[in-house]
Tab-separated table of C-alpha atoms and ligand atoms in Angstrom:
chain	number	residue	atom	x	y	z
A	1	UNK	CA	0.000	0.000	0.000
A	2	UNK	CA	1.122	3.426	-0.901
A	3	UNK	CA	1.813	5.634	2.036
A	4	UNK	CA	2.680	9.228	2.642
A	5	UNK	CA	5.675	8.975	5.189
A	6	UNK	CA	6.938	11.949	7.416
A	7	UNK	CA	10.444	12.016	8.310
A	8	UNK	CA	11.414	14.690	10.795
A	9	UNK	CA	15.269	15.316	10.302
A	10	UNK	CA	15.023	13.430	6.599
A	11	UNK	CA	17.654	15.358	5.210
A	12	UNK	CA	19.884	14.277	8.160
A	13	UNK	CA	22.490	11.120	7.786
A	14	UNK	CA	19.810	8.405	8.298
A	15	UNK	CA	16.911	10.643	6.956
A	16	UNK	CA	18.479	11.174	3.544
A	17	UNK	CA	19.221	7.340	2.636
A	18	UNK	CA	15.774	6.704	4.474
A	19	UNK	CA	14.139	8.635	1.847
A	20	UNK	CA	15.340	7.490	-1.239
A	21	UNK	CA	14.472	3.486	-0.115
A	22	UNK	CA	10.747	4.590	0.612
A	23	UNK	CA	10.376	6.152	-2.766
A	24	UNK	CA	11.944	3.145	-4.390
A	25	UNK	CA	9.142	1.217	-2.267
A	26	UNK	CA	6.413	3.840	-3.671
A	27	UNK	CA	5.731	5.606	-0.966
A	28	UNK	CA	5.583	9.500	-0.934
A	29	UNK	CA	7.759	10.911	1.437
A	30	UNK	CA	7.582	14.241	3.403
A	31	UNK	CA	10.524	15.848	5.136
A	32	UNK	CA	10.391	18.410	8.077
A	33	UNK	CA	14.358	19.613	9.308
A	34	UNK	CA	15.185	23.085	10.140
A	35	UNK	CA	18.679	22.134	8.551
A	36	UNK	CA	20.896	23.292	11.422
A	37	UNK	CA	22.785	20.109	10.894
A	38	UNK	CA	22.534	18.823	7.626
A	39	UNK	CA	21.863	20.422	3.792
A	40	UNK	CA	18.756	20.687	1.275
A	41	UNK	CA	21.608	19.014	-1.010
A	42	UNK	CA	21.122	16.040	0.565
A	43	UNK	CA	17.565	15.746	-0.946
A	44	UNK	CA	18.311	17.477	-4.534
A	45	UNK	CA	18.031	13.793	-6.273
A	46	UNK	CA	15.196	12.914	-4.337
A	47	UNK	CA	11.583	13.175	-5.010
A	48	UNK	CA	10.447	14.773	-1.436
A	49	UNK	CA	7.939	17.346	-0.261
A	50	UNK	CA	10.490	19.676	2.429
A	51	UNK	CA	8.827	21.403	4.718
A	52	UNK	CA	11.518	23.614	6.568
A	53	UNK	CA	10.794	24.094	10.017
A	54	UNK	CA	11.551	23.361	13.783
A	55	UNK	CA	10.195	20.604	15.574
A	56	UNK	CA	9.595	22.442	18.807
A	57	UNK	CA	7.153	24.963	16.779
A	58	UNK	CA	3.724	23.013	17.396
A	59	UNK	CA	2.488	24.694	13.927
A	60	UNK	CA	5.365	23.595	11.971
A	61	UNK	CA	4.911	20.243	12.943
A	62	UNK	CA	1.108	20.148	12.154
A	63	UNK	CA	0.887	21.136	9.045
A	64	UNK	CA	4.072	18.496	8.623
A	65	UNK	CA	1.444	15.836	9.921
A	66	UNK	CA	-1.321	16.876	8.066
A	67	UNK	CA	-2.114	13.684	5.370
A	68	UNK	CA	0.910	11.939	6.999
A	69	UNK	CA	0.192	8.325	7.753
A	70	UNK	CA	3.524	6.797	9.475
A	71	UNK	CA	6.691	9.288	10.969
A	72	UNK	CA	10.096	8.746	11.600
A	73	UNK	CA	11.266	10.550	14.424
A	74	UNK	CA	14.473	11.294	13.481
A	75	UNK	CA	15.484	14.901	14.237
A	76	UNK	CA	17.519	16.498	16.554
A	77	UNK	CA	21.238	16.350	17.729
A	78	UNK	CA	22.916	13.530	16.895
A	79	UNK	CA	26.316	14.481	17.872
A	80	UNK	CA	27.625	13.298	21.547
A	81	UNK	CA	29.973	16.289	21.792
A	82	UNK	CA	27.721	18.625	20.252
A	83	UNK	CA	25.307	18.133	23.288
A	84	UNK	CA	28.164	17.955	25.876
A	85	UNK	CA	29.090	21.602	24.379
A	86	UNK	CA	25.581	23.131	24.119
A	87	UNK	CA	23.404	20.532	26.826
A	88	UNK	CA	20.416	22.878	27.566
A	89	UNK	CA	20.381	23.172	23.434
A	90	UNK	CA	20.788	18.743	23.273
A	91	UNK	CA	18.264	18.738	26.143
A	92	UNK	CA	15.215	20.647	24.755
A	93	UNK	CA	15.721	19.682	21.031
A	94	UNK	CA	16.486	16.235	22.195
A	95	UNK	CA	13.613	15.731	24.670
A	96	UNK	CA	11.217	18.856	24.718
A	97	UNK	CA	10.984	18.254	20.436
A	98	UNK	CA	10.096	14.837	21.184
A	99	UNK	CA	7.045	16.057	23.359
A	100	UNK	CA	5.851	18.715	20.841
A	101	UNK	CA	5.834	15.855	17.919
A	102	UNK	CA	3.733	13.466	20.094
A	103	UNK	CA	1.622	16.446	21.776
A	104	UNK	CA	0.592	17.056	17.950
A	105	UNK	CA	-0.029	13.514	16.452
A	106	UNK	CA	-2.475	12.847	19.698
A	107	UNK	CA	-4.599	14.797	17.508
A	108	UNK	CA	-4.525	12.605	14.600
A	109	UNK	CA	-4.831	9.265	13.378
A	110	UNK	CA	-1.585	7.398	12.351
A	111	UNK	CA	-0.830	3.923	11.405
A	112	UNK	CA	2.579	3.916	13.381
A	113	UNK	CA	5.801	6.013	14.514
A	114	UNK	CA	9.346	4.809	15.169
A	115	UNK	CA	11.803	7.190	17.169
A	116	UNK	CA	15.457	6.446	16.697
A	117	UNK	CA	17.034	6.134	20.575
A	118	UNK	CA	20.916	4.809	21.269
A	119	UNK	CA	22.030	1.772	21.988
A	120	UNK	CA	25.644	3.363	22.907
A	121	UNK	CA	23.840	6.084	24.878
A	122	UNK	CA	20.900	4.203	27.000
A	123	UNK	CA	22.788	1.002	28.723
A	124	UNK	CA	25.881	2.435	30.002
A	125	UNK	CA	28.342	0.021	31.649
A	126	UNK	CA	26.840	-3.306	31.081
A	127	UNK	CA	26.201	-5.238	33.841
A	128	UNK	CA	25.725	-8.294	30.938
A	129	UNK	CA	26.234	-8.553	27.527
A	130	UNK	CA	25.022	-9.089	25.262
A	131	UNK	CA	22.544	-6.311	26.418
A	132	UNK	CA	18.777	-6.863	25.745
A	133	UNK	CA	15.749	-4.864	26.082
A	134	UNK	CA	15.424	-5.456	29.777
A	135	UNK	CA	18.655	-4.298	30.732
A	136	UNK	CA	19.065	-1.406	33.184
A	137	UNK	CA	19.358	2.278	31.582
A	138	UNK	CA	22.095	3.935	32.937
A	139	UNK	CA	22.902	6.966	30.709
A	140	UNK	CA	26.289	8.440	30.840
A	141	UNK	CA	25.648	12.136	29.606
A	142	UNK	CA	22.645	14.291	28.666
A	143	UNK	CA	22.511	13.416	25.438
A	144	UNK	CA	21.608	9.673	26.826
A	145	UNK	CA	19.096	11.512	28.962
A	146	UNK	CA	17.272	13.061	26.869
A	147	UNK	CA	17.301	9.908	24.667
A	148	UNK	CA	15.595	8.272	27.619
A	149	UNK	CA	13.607	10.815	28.327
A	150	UNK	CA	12.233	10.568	25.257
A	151	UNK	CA	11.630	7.079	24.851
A	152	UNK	CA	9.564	7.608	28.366
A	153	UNK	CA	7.628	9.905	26.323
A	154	UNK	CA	7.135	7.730	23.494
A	155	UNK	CA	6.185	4.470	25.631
A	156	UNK	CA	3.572	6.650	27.797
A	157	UNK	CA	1.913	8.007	24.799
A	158	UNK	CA	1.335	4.534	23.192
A	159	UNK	CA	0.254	3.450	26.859
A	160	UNK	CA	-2.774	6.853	27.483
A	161	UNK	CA	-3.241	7.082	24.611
A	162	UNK	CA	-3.279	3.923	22.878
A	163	UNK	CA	-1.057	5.259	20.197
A	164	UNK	CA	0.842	3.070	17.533
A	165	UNK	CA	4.629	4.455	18.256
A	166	UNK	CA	7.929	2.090	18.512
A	167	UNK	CA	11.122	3.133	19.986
A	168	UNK	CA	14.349	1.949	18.504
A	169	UNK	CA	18.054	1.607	19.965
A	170	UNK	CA	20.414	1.463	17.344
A	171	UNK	CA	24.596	1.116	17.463
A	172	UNK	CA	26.726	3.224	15.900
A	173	UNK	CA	25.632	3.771	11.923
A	174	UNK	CA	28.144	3.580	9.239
A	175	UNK	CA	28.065	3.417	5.063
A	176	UNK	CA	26.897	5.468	2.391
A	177	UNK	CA	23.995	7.551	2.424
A	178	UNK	CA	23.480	11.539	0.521
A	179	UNK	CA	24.027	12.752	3.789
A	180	UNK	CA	27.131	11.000	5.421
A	181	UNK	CA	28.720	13.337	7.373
A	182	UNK	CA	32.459	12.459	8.970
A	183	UNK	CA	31.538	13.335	12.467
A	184	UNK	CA	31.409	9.250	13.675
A	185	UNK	CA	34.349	6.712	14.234
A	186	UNK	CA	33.816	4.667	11.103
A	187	UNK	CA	33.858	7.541	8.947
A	188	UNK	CA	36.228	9.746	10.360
A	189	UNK	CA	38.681	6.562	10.057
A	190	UNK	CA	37.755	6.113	6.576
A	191	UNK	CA	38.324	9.582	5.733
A	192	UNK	CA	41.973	10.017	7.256
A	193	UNK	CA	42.566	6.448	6.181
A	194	UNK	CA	42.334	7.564	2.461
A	195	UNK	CA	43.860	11.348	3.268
A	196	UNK	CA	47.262	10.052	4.881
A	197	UNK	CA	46.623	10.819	8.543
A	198	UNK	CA	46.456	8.951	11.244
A	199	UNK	CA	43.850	7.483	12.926
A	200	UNK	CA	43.397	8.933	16.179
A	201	UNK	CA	41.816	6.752	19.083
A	202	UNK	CA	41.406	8.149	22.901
A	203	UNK	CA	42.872	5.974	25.209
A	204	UNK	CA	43.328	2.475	24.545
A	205	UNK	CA	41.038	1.575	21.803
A	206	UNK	CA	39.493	-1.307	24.015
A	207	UNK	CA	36.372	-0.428	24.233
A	208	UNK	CA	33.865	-2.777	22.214
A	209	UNK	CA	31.547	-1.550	19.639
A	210	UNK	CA	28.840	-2.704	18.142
A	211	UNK	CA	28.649	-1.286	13.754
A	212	UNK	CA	25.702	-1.523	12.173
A	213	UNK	CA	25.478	-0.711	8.060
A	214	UNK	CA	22.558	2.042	7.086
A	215	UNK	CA	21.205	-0.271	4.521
A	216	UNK	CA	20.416	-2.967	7.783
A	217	UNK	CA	19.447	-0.290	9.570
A	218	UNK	CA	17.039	0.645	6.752
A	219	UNK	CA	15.974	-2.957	6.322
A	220	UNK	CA	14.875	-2.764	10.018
A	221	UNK	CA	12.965	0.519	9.728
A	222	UNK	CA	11.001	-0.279	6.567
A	223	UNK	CA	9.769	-3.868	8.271
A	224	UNK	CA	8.564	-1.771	11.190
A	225	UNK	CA	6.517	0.510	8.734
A	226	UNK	CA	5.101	-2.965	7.547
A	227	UNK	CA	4.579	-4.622	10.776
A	228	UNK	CA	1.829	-2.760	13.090
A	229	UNK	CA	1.990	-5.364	16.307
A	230	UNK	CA	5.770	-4.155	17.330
A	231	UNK	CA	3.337	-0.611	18.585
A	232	UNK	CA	4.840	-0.151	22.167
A	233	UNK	CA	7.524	-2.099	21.869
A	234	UNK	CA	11.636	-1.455	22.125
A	235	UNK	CA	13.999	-3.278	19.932
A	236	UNK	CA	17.406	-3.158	19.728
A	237	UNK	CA	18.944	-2.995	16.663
A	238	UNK	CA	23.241	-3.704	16.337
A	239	UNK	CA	24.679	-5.133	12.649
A	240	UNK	CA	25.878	-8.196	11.560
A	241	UNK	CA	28.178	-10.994	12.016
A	242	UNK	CA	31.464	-9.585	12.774
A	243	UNK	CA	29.549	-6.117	14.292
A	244	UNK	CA	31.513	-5.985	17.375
A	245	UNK	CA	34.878	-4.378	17.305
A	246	UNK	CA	37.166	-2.804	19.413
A	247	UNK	CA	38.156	0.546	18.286
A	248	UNK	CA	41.923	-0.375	18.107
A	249	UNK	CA	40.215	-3.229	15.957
A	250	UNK	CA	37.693	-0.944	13.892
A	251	UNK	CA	41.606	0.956	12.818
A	252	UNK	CA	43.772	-1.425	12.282
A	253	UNK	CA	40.905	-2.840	9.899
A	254	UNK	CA	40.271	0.687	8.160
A	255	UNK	CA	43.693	0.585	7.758
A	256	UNK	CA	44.578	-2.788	6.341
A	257	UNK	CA	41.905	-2.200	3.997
A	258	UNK	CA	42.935	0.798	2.577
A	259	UNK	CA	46.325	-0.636	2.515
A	260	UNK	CA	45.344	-3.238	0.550
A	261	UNK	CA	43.812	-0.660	-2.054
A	262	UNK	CA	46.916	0.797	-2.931
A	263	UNK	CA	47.016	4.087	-0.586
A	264	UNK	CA	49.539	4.691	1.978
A	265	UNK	CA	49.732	2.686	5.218
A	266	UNK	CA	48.367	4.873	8.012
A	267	UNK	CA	49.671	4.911	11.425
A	268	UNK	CA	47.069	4.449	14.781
A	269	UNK	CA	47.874	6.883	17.253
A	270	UNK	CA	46.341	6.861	20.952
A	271	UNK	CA	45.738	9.913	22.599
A	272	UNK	CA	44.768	10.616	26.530
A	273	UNK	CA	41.290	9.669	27.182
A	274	UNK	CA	39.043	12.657	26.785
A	275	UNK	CA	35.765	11.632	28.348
A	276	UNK	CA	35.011	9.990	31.588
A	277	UNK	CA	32.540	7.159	31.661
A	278	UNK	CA	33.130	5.071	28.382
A	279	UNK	CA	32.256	1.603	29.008
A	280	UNK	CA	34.153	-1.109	27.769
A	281	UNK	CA	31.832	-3.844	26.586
A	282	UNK	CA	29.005	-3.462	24.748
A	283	UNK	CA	27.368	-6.321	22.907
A	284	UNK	CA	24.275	-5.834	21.673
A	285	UNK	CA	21.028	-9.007	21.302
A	286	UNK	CA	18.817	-8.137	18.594
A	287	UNK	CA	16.808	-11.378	19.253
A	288	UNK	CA	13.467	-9.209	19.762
A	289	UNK	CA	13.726	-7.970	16.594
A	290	UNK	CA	14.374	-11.057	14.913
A	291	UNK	CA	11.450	-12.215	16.333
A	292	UNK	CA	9.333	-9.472	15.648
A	293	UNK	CA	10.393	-7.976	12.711
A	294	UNK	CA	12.419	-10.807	11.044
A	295	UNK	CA	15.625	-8.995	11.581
A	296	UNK	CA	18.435	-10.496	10.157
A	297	UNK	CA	21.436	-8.192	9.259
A	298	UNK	CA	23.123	-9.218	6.423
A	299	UNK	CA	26.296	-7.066	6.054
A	300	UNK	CA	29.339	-8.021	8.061
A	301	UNK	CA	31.840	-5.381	9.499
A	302	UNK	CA	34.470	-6.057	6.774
A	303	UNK	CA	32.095	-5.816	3.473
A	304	UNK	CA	30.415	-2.480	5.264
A	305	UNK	CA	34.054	-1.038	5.638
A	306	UNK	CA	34.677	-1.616	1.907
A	307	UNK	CA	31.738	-0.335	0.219
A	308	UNK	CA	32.255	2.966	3.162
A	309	UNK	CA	35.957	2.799	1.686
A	310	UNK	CA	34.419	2.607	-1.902
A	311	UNK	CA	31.973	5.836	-1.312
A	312	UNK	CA	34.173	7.980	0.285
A	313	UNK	CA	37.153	7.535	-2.402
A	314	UNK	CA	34.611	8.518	-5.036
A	315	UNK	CA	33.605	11.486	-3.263
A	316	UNK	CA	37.347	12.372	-2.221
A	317	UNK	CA	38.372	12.221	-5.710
A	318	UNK	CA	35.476	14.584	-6.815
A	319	UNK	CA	37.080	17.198	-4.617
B	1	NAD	N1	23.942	7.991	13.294
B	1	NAD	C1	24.018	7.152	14.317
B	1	NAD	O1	24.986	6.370	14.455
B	1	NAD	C2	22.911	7.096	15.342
B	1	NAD	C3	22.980	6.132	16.369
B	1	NAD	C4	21.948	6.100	17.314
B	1	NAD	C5	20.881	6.997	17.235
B	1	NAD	N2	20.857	7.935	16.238
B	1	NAD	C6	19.732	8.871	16.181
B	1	NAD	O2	19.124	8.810	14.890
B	1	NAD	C7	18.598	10.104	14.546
B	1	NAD	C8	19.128	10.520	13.178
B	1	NAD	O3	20.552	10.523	13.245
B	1	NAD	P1	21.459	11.049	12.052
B	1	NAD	O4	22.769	10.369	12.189
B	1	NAD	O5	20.712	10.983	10.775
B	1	NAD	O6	21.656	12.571	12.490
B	1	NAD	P2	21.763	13.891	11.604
B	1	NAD	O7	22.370	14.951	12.461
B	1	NAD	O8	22.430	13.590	10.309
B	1	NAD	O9	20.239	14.236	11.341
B	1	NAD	C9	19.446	14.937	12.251
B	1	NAD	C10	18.604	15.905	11.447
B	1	NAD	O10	17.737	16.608	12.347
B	1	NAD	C11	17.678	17.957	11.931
B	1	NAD	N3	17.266	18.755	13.089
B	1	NAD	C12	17.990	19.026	14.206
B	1	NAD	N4	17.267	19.774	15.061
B	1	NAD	C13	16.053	19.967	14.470
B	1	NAD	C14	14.878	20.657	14.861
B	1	NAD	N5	14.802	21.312	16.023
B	1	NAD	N6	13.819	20.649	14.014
B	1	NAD	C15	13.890	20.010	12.808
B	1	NAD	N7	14.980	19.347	12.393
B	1	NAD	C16	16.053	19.324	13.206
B	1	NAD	C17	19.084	18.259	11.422
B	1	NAD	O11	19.148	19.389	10.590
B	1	NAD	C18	19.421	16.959	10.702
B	1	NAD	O12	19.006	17.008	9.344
B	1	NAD	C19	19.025	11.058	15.669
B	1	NAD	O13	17.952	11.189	16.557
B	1	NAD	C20	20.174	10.319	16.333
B	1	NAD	O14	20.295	10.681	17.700
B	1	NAD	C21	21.848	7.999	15.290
């Protein structure tokens, strides 16, 4: 069935490739961003209705809804040291924008409504891994805060209200999309990987992460649009085989890759640990949504890095 899909922050990093799957699936797709993070160029090959606006302005957000049958709640700050920097900023997109979007589709009928929480931010130091649903939230910084906070909000609106919204933790996103940015590990690797620098890690590298590639990401978000019964529910979702990576790990494969390529071996470098609080372990079960959603994640860490490596030399050597 041919629906008419709000995004808010479509033009962002996930938003972007987001949009051009659902118009390849026939849906029509309607944007709302304010663009303090991301460009219009993002969209220019895509097919979208932009409405530029904020999503704490209640009428900017309804008439984004109006005719709107399923949102992604995608917009806000995405960047960890952008909220650290500017937290009362992080805090009332992050959480008060949240409110304003549900506050405005109480008044109207949608099929359902997925909004994109952390896993990296919500769990904190595991006290098991791999972590699942039920394990305890213990946020390290406000930008985990106001992802909780949010996914309160989200959870008690589908509980008074009856409404059909989903929240989502997701690992750390890597891989082409129209609006890749190089503000995360993967991609600031890949970047000074194929420039000649080194890639810089903070402190010892140990940490475990879990990688998940946008088009499984995608995958995950379009069989949510299709699957009504996961309403009220939280699912993890973390990549596939060969996701979880130590940061030392994630370089020295970055770099072996590129090596491999032809371009000049690039040194690791640690520096002094910036921030306090990173945990060290975190393995992710996506069991939930394989059983809900079929999730099965089909790129593995090494194939994601190469087709990242494969984007990014294209658009270096159009510079
Ligand atoms: N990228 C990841 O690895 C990752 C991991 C976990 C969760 N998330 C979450 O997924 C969502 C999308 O992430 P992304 O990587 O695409 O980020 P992004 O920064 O690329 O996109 C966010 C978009 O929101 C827009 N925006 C910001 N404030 C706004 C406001 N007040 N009103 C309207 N638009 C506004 C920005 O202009 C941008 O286009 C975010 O909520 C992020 O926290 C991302």
């Amino acid at each position: 069935m041919t629906l008419t899909v709000g995004i808010t922050g479509g033009s962002g990093y996930i938003g972007s490739k987001l949009s051009g799957v659902l118009l390849e699936r026939g849906h029509a797709v309607r944007i709302l961003d304010n663009f303090s993070s991301s460009s219009q160029s993002n969209l220019a090959d895509l097919d979208v209705q932009v409405f530029e606006g904020d999503i704490l302005e209640g009428p900017d957000v309804r008439r984004f809804l109006e005719g709107v049958d399923f949102v992604y709640d995608l917009a806000g700050v995405a960047s960890v040291p952008e909220s650290l920097r500017k937290p009362r900023e992080c805090f009332e997109v992050n959480a008060y924008g949240r409110y304003a979007v549900l506050d405005a589709l109480r008044e109207k009928p949608i099929q359902g409504y997925l909004f994109s929480s952390s896993v990296a931010a919500i769990y904190g130091d595991p006290e098991y891994t791999p972590v699942d649903e039920g394990h305890p939230v213990k946020p390290h910084n406000i930008y985990g805060v106001a992802k909780r906070a949010s996914e309160l909000m989200v959870l008690q609106e589908h509980r008074k209200w009856g409404l059909p919204l989903t929240v989502v933790r997701q690992s750390n996103v890597y891989g082409p999309s129209p609006g890749m940015k190089f503000d995360s590990v993967v991609h600031i690797f890949v970047q000074r990987a194929l420039s000649g620098q080194p890639l810089k890690i903070s402190g010892s590298g140990e940490q475990v992460r879990d990688f998940i590639y946008i088009d499984d990401l995608i995958s995950a978000y379009v069989a949510i649009l299709d699957s009504p019964s996961v309403a009220g529910e939280t699912l993890n979702l973390a990549g596939g085989a060969g996701s979880e990576m130590s940061i030392a790990g994630l370089a020295r494969m970055v770099a072996e890759i590129t090596a491999e390529r032809g371009h000049p071996e690039t040194t690791v470098e640690h520096m002094p640990q910036q921030q306090k609080g990173e945990s060290l372990d975190l393995e992710v079960s996506t069991q939930r949504a394989r059983q809900l959603i079929n999730f099965a994640p089909e790129i593995d860490l090494r194939s994601g890095l190469e087709s990242t490596i494969d984007y990014v030399e294209r658009i270096l050597d159009h510079c």
